[in-house]
Tab-separated table of C-alpha atoms and ligand atoms in Angstrom:
chain	number	residue	atom	x	y	z
A	1	MET	CA	6.152	-49.914	-15.971
A	2	PHE	CA	5.112	-46.908	-14.740
A	3	ALA	CA	5.335	-48.052	-11.752
A	4	ALA	CA	8.828	-48.957	-12.145
A	5	SER	CA	9.770	-45.695	-13.515
A	6	LEU	CA	8.126	-43.171	-10.583
A	7	SER	CA	9.802	-45.155	-7.941
A	8	LEU	CA	13.138	-45.030	-10.004
A	9	GLY	CA	12.332	-40.987	-10.344
A	10	LEU	CA	11.949	-40.307	-6.606
A	11	ALA	CA	14.694	-42.424	-5.745
A	12	LEU	CA	16.713	-40.451	-7.653
A	13	LEU	CA	15.127	-37.098	-7.126
A	14	PRO	CA	17.399	-35.728	-4.287
A	15	PHE	CA	20.377	-36.222	-6.309
A	16	VAL	CA	20.225	-35.660	-9.834
A	17	SER	CA	17.618	-32.671	-9.338
A	18	ALA	CA	19.154	-30.452	-6.847
A	19	ALA	CA	21.075	-27.748	-8.704
A	20	ILE	CA	22.942	-24.822	-7.105
A	21	ILE	CA	22.159	-21.673	-9.183
A	22	ASP	CA	24.595	-18.630	-8.415
A	23	ILE	CA	23.125	-15.052	-8.600
A	24	GLN	CA	25.772	-11.984	-8.600
A	25	VAL	CA	24.294	-9.028	-6.506
A	26	GLY	CA	25.780	-5.730	-7.078
A	27	ALA	CA	28.473	-6.868	-9.197
A	28	ALA	CA	30.542	-4.099	-10.398
A	29	GLY	CA	28.978	-1.844	-7.688
A	30	LYS	CA	25.848	-1.943	-9.834
A	31	LEU	CA	21.961	-2.124	-8.767
A	32	THR	CA	21.569	-5.338	-10.189
A	33	TYR	CA	21.085	-8.720	-9.474
A	34	SER	CA	22.838	-11.241	-12.156
A	35	PRO	CA	20.822	-13.056	-13.907
A	36	GLU	CA	17.985	-10.946	-12.942
A	37	ALA	CA	15.562	-13.988	-13.347
A	38	ILE	CA	15.694	-17.776	-13.517
A	39	GLY	CA	13.655	-20.791	-14.021
A	40	ALA	CA	14.055	-23.317	-11.113
A	41	GLN	CA	12.881	-26.900	-10.220
A	42	VAL	CA	11.876	-27.918	-7.076
A	43	GLY	CA	14.769	-28.635	-4.336
A	44	ASP	CA	17.369	-26.420	-6.305
A	45	GLN	CA	19.283	-24.102	-4.068
A	46	VAL	CA	19.808	-19.909	-5.444
A	47	VAL	CA	22.822	-18.879	-4.124
A	48	PHE	CA	23.128	-14.945	-3.818
A	49	HIS	CA	26.206	-13.562	-3.480
A	50	PHE	CA	26.601	-10.616	-2.469
A	51	LEU	CA	29.652	-8.600	-3.973
A	52	SER	CA	29.159	-5.046	-2.978
A	53	LYS	CA	27.686	-2.262	-0.996
A	54	ASN	CA	24.925	-3.125	1.286
A	55	HIS	CA	21.869	-4.950	-0.422
A	56	THR	CA	18.899	-7.365	0.212
A	57	VAL	CA	17.428	-10.365	-0.875
A	58	THR	CA	13.585	-9.800	0.332
A	59	GLN	CA	10.761	-11.276	-0.903
A	60	SER	CA	7.931	-9.146	-2.360
A	61	SER	CA	4.902	-9.724	-4.236
A	62	PHE	CA	3.948	-9.033	-8.060
A	63	ALA	CA	1.673	-6.385	-6.876
A	64	ASP	CA	3.610	-4.603	-4.586
A	65	PRO	CA	7.117	-5.329	-6.176
A	66	CYS	CA	9.157	-3.125	-3.095
A	67	GLY	CA	7.241	-4.149	-0.292
A	68	LYS	CA	7.995	-6.957	1.823
A	69	LYS	CA	5.817	-9.838	2.208
A	70	ASP	CA	4.549	-10.974	5.404
A	71	GLY	CA	6.775	-13.808	6.668
A	72	GLY	CA	8.722	-13.879	3.193
A	73	ILE	CA	12.123	-14.538	2.385
A	74	ASN	CA	14.558	-12.130	3.984
A	75	SER	CA	18.480	-11.833	3.982
A	76	GLY	CA	18.812	-9.002	6.167
A	77	PHE	CA	21.280	-6.208	5.135
A	78	GLN	CA	24.325	-7.377	3.654
A	79	PRO	CA	27.258	-4.969	3.677
A	80	VAL	CA	30.543	-5.606	1.673
A	81	PRO	CA	33.064	-3.147	2.686
A	82	ALA	CA	34.919	-1.180	-0.327
A	83	ASN	CA	37.515	-3.473	-1.997
A	84	THR	CA	36.786	-6.406	-0.455
A	85	THR	CA	38.039	-9.490	-2.297
A	86	GLY	CA	36.908	-12.544	-1.272
A	87	ASN	CA	34.486	-13.973	1.864
A	88	PHE	CA	31.694	-12.212	0.003
A	89	PRO	CA	28.313	-13.133	2.555
A	90	THR	CA	26.076	-15.556	0.386
A	91	PHE	CA	22.366	-15.736	1.509
A	92	THR	CA	20.495	-19.504	0.064
A	93	ILE	CA	16.978	-19.855	-1.311
A	94	GLU	CA	15.722	-23.598	-1.203
A	95	VAL	CA	12.919	-23.464	-3.978
A	96	LYS	CA	10.122	-25.474	-2.145
A	97	ASP	CA	7.803	-25.570	-5.590
A	98	THR	CA	7.196	-24.229	-8.797
A	99	GLU	CA	4.953	-20.624	-7.795
A	100	PRO	CA	6.901	-17.410	-8.650
A	101	ILE	CA	9.062	-15.832	-6.240
A	102	TRP	CA	9.591	-12.412	-6.383
A	103	ILE	CA	12.321	-10.387	-4.808
A	104	TYR	CA	13.561	-6.906	-4.396
A	105	CYS	CA	16.312	-5.069	-2.453
A	106	ALA	CA	15.220	-3.101	0.448
A	107	GLN	CA	17.784	-0.697	1.005
A	108	GLY	CA	16.280	3.116	0.308
A	109	VAL	CA	12.790	1.597	0.203
A	110	ARG	CA	10.629	4.217	0.517
A	111	THR	CA	12.681	6.839	-0.776
A	112	ALA	CA	14.004	8.657	-3.649
A	113	ASN	CA	17.045	6.454	-3.789
A	114	SER	CA	15.137	2.653	-3.297
A	115	HIS	CA	17.192	0.424	-4.688
A	116	CYS	CA	13.871	-1.597	-6.081
A	117	GLY	CA	12.801	1.403	-7.378
A	118	SER	CA	16.195	1.659	-9.666
A	119	GLY	CA	14.895	-1.600	-10.887
A	120	MET	CA	17.196	-4.041	-8.386
A	121	VAL	CA	14.690	-6.797	-8.485
A	122	PHE	CA	14.938	-10.561	-9.227
A	123	ALA	CA	12.422	-13.358	-10.086
A	124	ILE	CA	12.558	-17.715	-10.075
A	125	ASN	CA	9.869	-19.133	-11.998
A	126	CYS	CA	7.827	-15.691	-13.270
A	127	GLY	CA	5.845	-15.919	-16.165
A	128	PRO	CA	7.584	-15.810	-19.668
A	129	ASP	CA	7.781	-12.577	-21.944
A	130	GLY	CA	4.355	-11.398	-22.938
A	131	ALA	CA	2.659	-13.018	-19.619
A	132	PRO	CA	1.029	-10.551	-17.550
A	133	ASN	CA	3.107	-11.985	-14.655
A	134	SER	CA	6.190	-11.722	-16.950
A	135	PHE	CA	9.370	-10.359	-15.295
A	136	THR	CA	9.759	-7.586	-17.540
A	137	ASN	CA	6.297	-6.737	-15.960
A	138	PHE	CA	7.148	-6.636	-12.400
A	139	LYS	CA	10.576	-4.818	-13.145
A	140	ASN	CA	8.192	-1.995	-15.041
A	141	SER	CA	6.348	-1.963	-11.706
A	142	ALA	CA	9.339	-1.785	-9.299
A	143	LEU	CA	10.411	1.241	-11.744
A	144	ALA	CA	7.542	3.069	-11.465
A	145	VAL	CA	7.503	2.787	-7.606
A	146	GLY	CA	10.970	4.510	-8.177
A	147	ALA	CA	9.533	7.245	-10.448
A	148	SER	CA	6.743	8.051	-8.008
A	149	LEU	CA	8.871	8.373	-5.345
A	150	SER	CA	11.687	10.622	-6.988
A	151	ALA	CA	8.581	12.948	-8.077
A	152	ALA	CA	7.445	13.049	-4.620
A	153	ALA	CA	10.832	13.828	-3.271
A	154	SER	CA	11.422	16.480	-5.943
A	155	ALA	CA	7.277	18.359	-5.876
A	156	PRO	CA	7.327	21.791	-4.559
A	157	SER	CA	4.836	21.948	-1.595
A	158	THR	CA	1.375	23.611	-1.915
A	159	THR	CA	-1.005	25.886	-0.301
A	160	ALA	CA	-4.092	25.005	1.162
A	161	ALA	CA	-7.293	25.515	-0.331
A	162	TYR	CA	-7.756	28.703	1.445
A	163	GLY	CA	-5.608	30.810	3.965
A	164	ASP	CA	-1.952	30.140	3.896
A	165	TYR	CA	-1.147	26.904	5.199
A	166	THR	CA	1.497	24.695	4.073
A	167	ILE	CA	0.566	21.496	2.590
A	168	ALA	CA	2.457	18.506	1.976
A	169	PRO	CA	3.193	17.502	-1.989
A	170	ALA	CA	0.966	15.204	-3.543
A	171	PRO	CA	2.322	11.984	-4.847
A	172	THR	CA	2.614	11.404	-8.692
A	173	PRO	CA	0.893	8.302	-9.487
A	174	VAL	CA	2.189	6.211	-12.356
A	175	PRO	CA	0.069	3.940	-14.509
A	176	VAL	CA	0.968	0.058	-13.771
A	177	THR	CA	-0.911	-2.559	-15.777
A	178	GLN	CA	-1.896	-5.658	-13.505
A	179	VAL	CA	-2.893	-8.939	-13.112
A	180	ILE	CA	-5.881	-9.313	-10.419
A	181	THR	CA	-7.193	-12.913	-9.100
A	182	LEU	CA	-10.379	-13.059	-7.192
A	183	GLY	CA	-10.602	-16.697	-5.778
A	184	SER	CA	-9.328	-19.395	-7.474
A	185	SER	CA	-11.688	-18.637	-11.060
A	186	SER	CA	-11.603	-14.807	-11.904
A	187	THR	CA	-9.143	-13.381	-13.230
A	188	TRP	CA	-8.602	-9.862	-15.369
A	189	THR	CA	-5.816	-7.387	-16.204
A	190	THR	CA	-6.680	-4.288	-15.095
A	191	THR	CA	-4.455	-0.585	-15.825
A	192	TYR	CA	-4.375	1.759	-12.697
A	193	SER	CA	-2.837	4.675	-11.139
A	194	SER	CA	-0.036	3.521	-8.829
A	195	TYR	CA	1.836	4.905	-5.991
A	196	PRO	CA	3.666	4.039	-3.014
A	197	ASN	CA	2.549	2.585	0.367
A	198	SER	CA	-1.320	2.188	-0.378
A	199	PRO	CA	-2.887	-1.892	-0.189
A	200	ALA	CA	-2.358	-4.043	-3.484
A	201	PRO	CA	-5.597	-3.949	-5.575
A	202	THR	CA	-6.745	-7.467	-4.487
A	203	PRO	CA	-10.214	-7.313	-3.119
A	204	VAL	CA	-10.490	-10.445	-0.301
A	205	SER	CA	-13.751	-11.640	-2.177
A	206	ALA	CA	-16.598	-10.545	-3.759
A	207	GLU	CA	-18.322	-9.431	-1.335
A	208	GLY	CA	-15.017	-7.912	0.221
A	209	ALA	CA	-14.390	-7.317	3.877
A	210	VAL	CA	-16.578	-5.482	6.333
A	211	HIS	CA	-14.606	-2.358	8.734
A	212	ARG	CA	-16.900	-0.728	11.361
A	213	VAL	CA	-16.023	3.029	12.403
A	214	VAL	CA	-17.670	4.720	15.594
A	215	VAL	CA	-18.938	8.282	14.956
A	216	GLY	CA	-19.030	10.414	17.935
A	217	GLY	CA	-20.827	9.284	21.199
A	218	PRO	CA	-21.057	10.729	24.230
A	219	GLY	CA	-17.749	14.026	24.627
A	220	ASN	CA	-16.193	12.273	21.363
A	221	LEU	CA	-15.922	14.632	18.152
A	222	LYS	CA	-13.837	11.758	16.501
A	223	PHE	CA	-14.173	9.138	14.237
A	224	ASP	CA	-12.667	5.644	15.645
A	225	PRO	CA	-10.793	4.312	14.306
A	226	PRO	CA	-9.876	7.611	12.600
A	227	PHE	CA	-7.885	5.784	9.594
A	228	ILE	CA	-8.127	2.644	8.111
A	229	SER	CA	-6.725	0.708	5.378
A	230	ALA	CA	-9.050	-0.921	3.267
A	231	LEU	CA	-9.423	-2.944	-0.116
A	232	PRO	CA	-12.221	-2.092	-3.431
A	233	ARG	CA	-15.214	-3.781	-2.381
A	234	ASP	CA	-14.781	-3.933	1.766
A	235	THR	CA	-17.264	-2.060	3.326
A	236	VAL	CA	-17.259	0.949	5.818
A	237	VAL	CA	-19.955	0.629	8.218
A	238	PHE	CA	-19.909	3.814	9.808
A	239	GLU	CA	-21.867	3.542	13.343
A	240	PHE	CA	-23.508	7.082	14.430
A	241	ARG	CA	-23.357	7.602	18.199
A	242	GLN	CA	-24.688	10.429	20.249
A	243	LYS	CA	-25.337	14.392	19.080
A	244	ASN	CA	-25.437	14.930	15.340
A	245	HIS	CA	-22.436	14.146	12.733
A	246	THR	CA	-22.130	13.014	9.028
A	247	VAL	CA	-19.349	11.481	7.448
A	248	THR	CA	-18.475	13.806	4.133
A	249	GLN	CA	-15.899	13.144	1.586
A	250	SER	CA	-13.268	16.112	1.044
A	251	SER	CA	-9.865	16.128	0.112
A	252	PHE	CA	-6.611	16.298	1.726
A	253	ASP	CA	-5.967	20.109	0.986
A	254	ASP	CA	-9.511	21.206	1.800
A	255	PRO	CA	-10.348	18.963	4.422
A	256	CYS	CA	-13.366	20.932	5.784
A	257	ARG	CA	-15.198	21.058	2.508
A	258	LYS	CA	-17.383	18.300	0.717
A	259	LEU	CA	-15.620	17.556	-2.138
A	260	ASN	CA	-16.465	18.880	-5.723
A	261	LYS	CA	-14.012	19.508	-8.235
A	262	ASP	CA	-12.657	18.067	-11.214
A	263	GLY	CA	-15.916	16.613	-12.035
A	264	LEU	CA	-15.781	14.589	-8.275
A	265	THR	CA	-18.479	14.882	-5.815
A	266	GLY	CA	-17.874	13.612	-2.662
A	267	PHE	CA	-20.108	11.196	-0.737
A	268	ASP	CA	-22.173	12.552	2.171
A	269	SER	CA	-24.115	10.584	4.740
A	270	GLY	CA	-26.281	13.583	5.713
A	271	PHE	CA	-26.730	14.528	9.427
A	272	MET	CA	-27.390	11.392	11.458
A	273	ALA	CA	-29.241	12.932	15.273
A	274	VAL	CA	-28.788	10.462	17.745
A	275	ALA	CA	-30.496	11.314	21.137
A	276	ASP	CA	-28.710	11.136	24.218
A	277	GLY	CA	-30.549	7.910	25.774
A	278	ALA	CA	-30.162	6.241	22.616
A	279	THR	CA	-29.217	2.526	22.362
A	280	GLU	CA	-29.703	1.884	19.147
A	281	PHE	CA	-27.586	3.321	16.288
A	282	PRO	CA	-27.851	4.571	12.480
A	283	THR	CA	-25.251	2.962	10.426
A	284	TRP	CA	-24.547	4.499	6.817
A	285	ASN	CA	-22.197	2.442	4.691
A	286	TYR	CA	-19.619	3.184	2.038
A	287	THR	CA	-18.221	0.824	-0.533
A	288	VAL	CA	-14.556	1.578	-1.003
A	289	THR	CA	-14.092	1.443	-4.610
A	290	ASP	CA	-10.150	1.509	-4.813
A	291	THR	CA	-6.599	1.998	-3.048
A	292	ALA	CA	-6.650	5.611	-3.263
A	293	PRO	CA	-6.702	7.995	-0.350
A	294	VAL	CA	-10.231	8.449	0.640
A	295	TRP	CA	-10.632	11.974	2.739
A	296	ALA	CA	-13.575	12.526	5.037
A	297	TYR	CA	-14.430	14.972	7.915
A	298	CYS	CA	-17.791	15.752	10.071
A	299	ARG	CA	-19.803	18.736	8.536
A	300	GLN	CA	-21.657	19.866	12.049
A	301	GLN	CA	-20.962	23.493	12.564
A	302	THR	CA	-22.969	24.057	15.768
A	303	PRO	CA	-22.212	25.252	17.863
A	304	ALA	CA	-18.753	24.903	16.464
A	305	SER	CA	-17.269	23.421	13.504
A	306	HIS	CA	-16.213	19.352	14.151
A	307	CYS	CA	-14.116	19.322	11.527
A	308	GLY	CA	-11.856	22.237	12.593
A	309	ALA	CA	-11.999	20.248	16.097
A	310	GLY	CA	-10.067	17.365	14.250
A	311	MET	CA	-13.121	15.409	13.290
A	312	VAL	CA	-11.939	13.924	10.308
A	313	PHE	CA	-11.288	10.532	8.782
A	314	ALA	CA	-9.172	8.518	6.374
A	315	ILE	CA	-9.217	5.129	4.114
A	316	ASN	CA	-5.693	4.188	2.799
A	317	SER	CA	-3.470	7.425	4.013
A	318	ASP	CA	0.238	6.915	3.162
A	319	GLU	CA	1.250	6.746	6.912
A	320	SER	CA	4.762	6.609	6.179
A	321	SER	CA	4.787	10.376	3.568
A	322	GLY	CA	3.783	14.039	4.838
A	323	ARG	CA	0.061	13.209	3.812
A	324	ASN	CA	-0.798	10.802	6.876
A	325	PHE	CA	-3.881	11.103	8.504
A	326	ALA	CA	-2.519	13.356	11.236
A	327	ALA	CA	-1.303	15.974	8.828
A	328	TYR	CA	-4.541	15.675	7.173
A	329	GLN	CA	-6.005	16.455	10.486
A	330	ASN	CA	-3.605	19.135	10.804
A	331	VAL	CA	-4.747	21.018	8.253
A	332	ALA	CA	-8.018	20.552	8.908
A	333	LYS	CA	-7.513	22.330	12.540
A	334	ALA	CA	-5.548	24.877	10.906
A	335	LEU	CA	-8.076	26.022	8.166
A	336	ASN	CA	-10.854	25.458	10.437
A	337	GLY	CA	-9.945	25.361	14.022
A	338	THR	CA	-10.273	27.866	16.225
A	339	ALA	CA	-6.400	27.371	17.437
A	340	VAL	CA	-4.570	27.816	14.313
A	341	ALA	CA	-1.680	25.298	14.453
A	342	ALA	CA	1.764	26.631	14.561
A	343	THR	CA	3.383	24.218	12.182
A	344	ALA	CA	2.838	22.577	8.917
A	345	PRO	CA	2.481	19.166	8.609
A	346	SER	CA	5.582	16.742	8.801
A	347	ALA	CA	5.975	13.173	7.874
A	348	THR	CA	8.164	12.529	10.991
A	349	ALA	CA	6.273	14.428	13.657
A	350	ALA	CA	2.797	12.403	12.602
A	351	GLY	CA	3.888	8.714	12.479
A	352	SER	CA	2.723	7.812	15.784
A	353	GLY	CA	-0.899	6.914	15.041
A	354	ALA	CA	-0.110	4.673	12.526
A	355	SER	CA	0.327	1.459	14.591
A	356	SER	CA	-3.303	-0.240	14.185
A	357	VAL	CA	-3.116	-0.084	9.962
A	358	ARG	CA	-1.905	-2.459	7.749
A	359	MET	CA	1.297	-0.714	5.845
A	360	GLY	CA	2.885	-1.505	2.520
A	361	GLY	CA	1.442	-2.376	-0.431
A	362	ILE	CA	1.060	-0.178	-3.881
A	363	SER	CA	-1.499	2.597	-4.145
A	364	ILE	CA	-4.218	1.753	-6.552
A	365	SER	CA	-7.123	3.555	-8.209
A	366	LEU	CA	-8.751	0.687	-9.652
A	367	VAL	CA	-11.307	1.571	-12.215
A	368	PHE	CA	-14.031	-0.477	-9.902
A	369	ALA	CA	-16.898	-0.724	-12.259
A	370	ALA	CA	-14.666	-2.191	-15.057
A	371	VAL	CA	-13.908	-4.583	-12.708
A	372	ILE	CA	-17.789	-5.725	-11.238
A	373	GLY	CA	-18.526	-5.579	-15.332
A	374	LEU	CA	-15.299	-8.201	-16.049
A	375	LEU	CA	-16.487	-10.554	-13.196
B	401	NAG	C1	23.592	-1.567	5.755
B	401	NAG	O1	22.068	-0.268	5.592
B	401	NAG	C2	20.915	-0.479	6.233
B	401	NAG	C3	19.871	0.044	5.873
B	401	NAG	O2	19.963	1.342	5.001
B	401	NAG	C4	21.484	0.711	7.296
B	401	NAG	O3	20.784	0.207	8.541
B	401	NAG	C5	22.953	-0.577	7.696
B	401	NAG	O4	23.812	0.475	9.009
B	401	NAG	C6	23.750	-0.678	6.500
B	401	NAG	N1	25.151	-1.055	7.177
B	401	NAG	C7	26.128	-0.571	7.085
B	401	NAG	C8	27.316	-1.492	7.182
B	401	NAG	O5	26.640	0.201	6.531
B	402	NAG	C1	39.855	0.999	-2.523
B	402	NAG	O1	41.112	0.859	-3.941
B	402	NAG	C2	40.908	2.041	-4.504
B	402	NAG	C3	41.898	1.688	-5.422
B	402	NAG	O2	43.035	0.680	-5.008
B	402	NAG	C4	41.393	2.870	-3.100
B	402	NAG	O3	41.729	4.301	-4.128
B	402	NAG	C5	40.572	3.434	-2.338
B	402	NAG	O4	40.705	4.371	-1.047
B	402	NAG	C6	40.133	2.081	-1.706
B	402	NAG	N1	38.968	1.971	-0.766
B	402	NAG	C7	39.025	2.190	0.529
B	402	NAG	C8	37.815	2.010	1.624
B	402	NAG	O5	39.935	1.065	1.143
B	403	NAG	C1	-28.740	18.099	13.241
B	403	NAG	O1	-27.912	19.463	12.885
B	403	NAG	C2	-28.435	19.954	11.303
B	403	NAG	C3	-26.963	21.457	11.173
B	403	NAG	O2	-26.801	21.748	12.031
B	403	NAG	C4	-29.457	20.456	11.930
B	403	NAG	O3	-29.815	21.606	10.347
B	403	NAG	C5	-30.453	19.551	12.287
B	403	NAG	O4	-31.783	20.310	12.763
B	403	NAG	C6	-29.781	18.735	13.412
B	403	NAG	N1	-30.946	17.487	13.944
B	403	NAG	C7	-31.152	17.710	14.808
B	403	NAG	C8	-32.351	16.907	15.269
B	403	NAG	O5	-30.619	18.315	15.679
B	404	NAG	C1	-24.336	-1.371	6.222
B	404	NAG	O1	-23.708	-2.635	6.633
B	404	NAG	C2	-24.032	-3.624	7.507
B	404	NAG	C3	-23.049	-4.464	7.429
B	404	NAG	O2	-23.054	-5.256	6.448
B	404	NAG	C4	-25.229	-3.908	8.128
B	404	NAG	O3	-25.857	-4.769	8.891
B	404	NAG	C5	-26.096	-2.723	7.929
B	404	NAG	O4	-27.298	-2.744	7.933
B	404	NAG	C6	-25.950	-1.370	6.850
B	404	NAG	N1	-26.706	-0.558	6.691
B	404	NAG	C7	-27.322	0.298	6.214
B	404	NAG	C8	-27.803	1.778	5.971
B	404	NAG	O5	-27.207	-0.214	5.048
B	405	NAG	C1	-14.407	25.175	6.682
B	405	NAG	O1	-14.093	26.593	6.856
B	405	NAG	C2	-14.751	27.044	5.359
B	405	NAG	C3	-13.813	28.433	4.718
B	405	NAG	O2	-14.595	29.632	6.001
B	405	NAG	C4	-15.946	27.151	5.328
B	405	NAG	O3	-16.448	27.366	4.145
B	405	NAG	C5	-16.562	25.383	5.772
B	405	NAG	O4	-18.016	25.588	5.724
B	405	NAG	C6	-15.966	25.370	6.787
B	405	NAG	N1	-16.339	23.706	7.085
B	405	NAG	C7	-16.731	23.488	8.552
B	405	NAG	C8	-17.295	21.906	8.442
B	405	NAG	O5	-16.182	23.596	9.600
């Protein structure tokens, strides 16, 4: 009986269960997918009809609604000339499993005109209303990204902590509530401050990953690599080479002094003197607690300021913004260097160092202590 109905079901599956679900993209010139959330069965075809403007169907993740998922679905841009009346471009997703599929429009991404940031998102098989991974929560977090991008675009530049150097505006974080899953068993909900282009908050494991950063060495007044992308719980192992350096936390607009404001005190390795002939190198470890940018420097000033020479370091700097690593280094050189930089930091001038760093994702100031307590 069971076997009979099972084989019947399997035989009929390709014919009875594959539905075609039509989605309008940009109907009436609006920045929408309609409907904006659907349930679909394995084998269903979801056909997107591009009706106006120049949109995409691009896969993201719940954690990072306006960021492209590595290897994810992507229609590319589908421009539709004004007054087109027929032959609209289409793009089809075949549903392969019942996992949620999160989609956004990549037009204007990371700008104040981001379609995703104005709520142009779509989901297949999302959680029901009230569930942490509901469509409403997904769309709200896309809107939060948009609000932050608009705020950053309109925020005024500020001036450095001393001197009269101009500093790129700080992004405005937006509170987001999100479910974090670690491994197969630990899941918790957290509320964090979110802003564009930092990694997702999900730790890689309870222990985190290990990042090695070489500090100094013969003729090297630098951290290598100079900036990294790291997740909560990751360990950054600073390996001190020749000379006498520190790694000390500061802030973007005051790069060469230890962080000490708003109740926050920066970390400091202390001086690590390493003899010229040394073959063993001391380490000092820092555990990453959230995905907000962390700025650091070497506080050696003998015989000259290492920080002013550009010996600075960053974790989770937003490399697509005016507050990227190179901009930070410019502030350090301008404030504490011998040659005062002539120009203000700019987002475009500084993009070159970005190649080695994983980009994308939402930046999160995760309350790490609370997370540990919940695991
Ligand atoms: C569509 O948008 C993309 C990204 O903004 C742009 O590169 C492309 O030129 C646009 N296409 C048309 C025909 O406007
Ligand atoms: C589209 O149609 C409107 C109304 O007929 C017309 O005013 C407009 O110029 C047309 N636009 C283009 C690009 O053809
Ligand atoms: C390392 O540098 C600090 C600060 O300049 C200095 O006080 C300390 O004596 C130095 N250590 C060694 C071993 O040179
Ligand atoms: C830093 O972490 C590394 C790798 O986990 C470990 O080998 C090293 O001993 C640690 N250093 C210190 C000072 O704890
Ligand atoms: C940078 O300059 C400021 C202001 O003169 C000074 O207080 C600070 O100690 C300097 N820091 C370094 C590492 O040179």
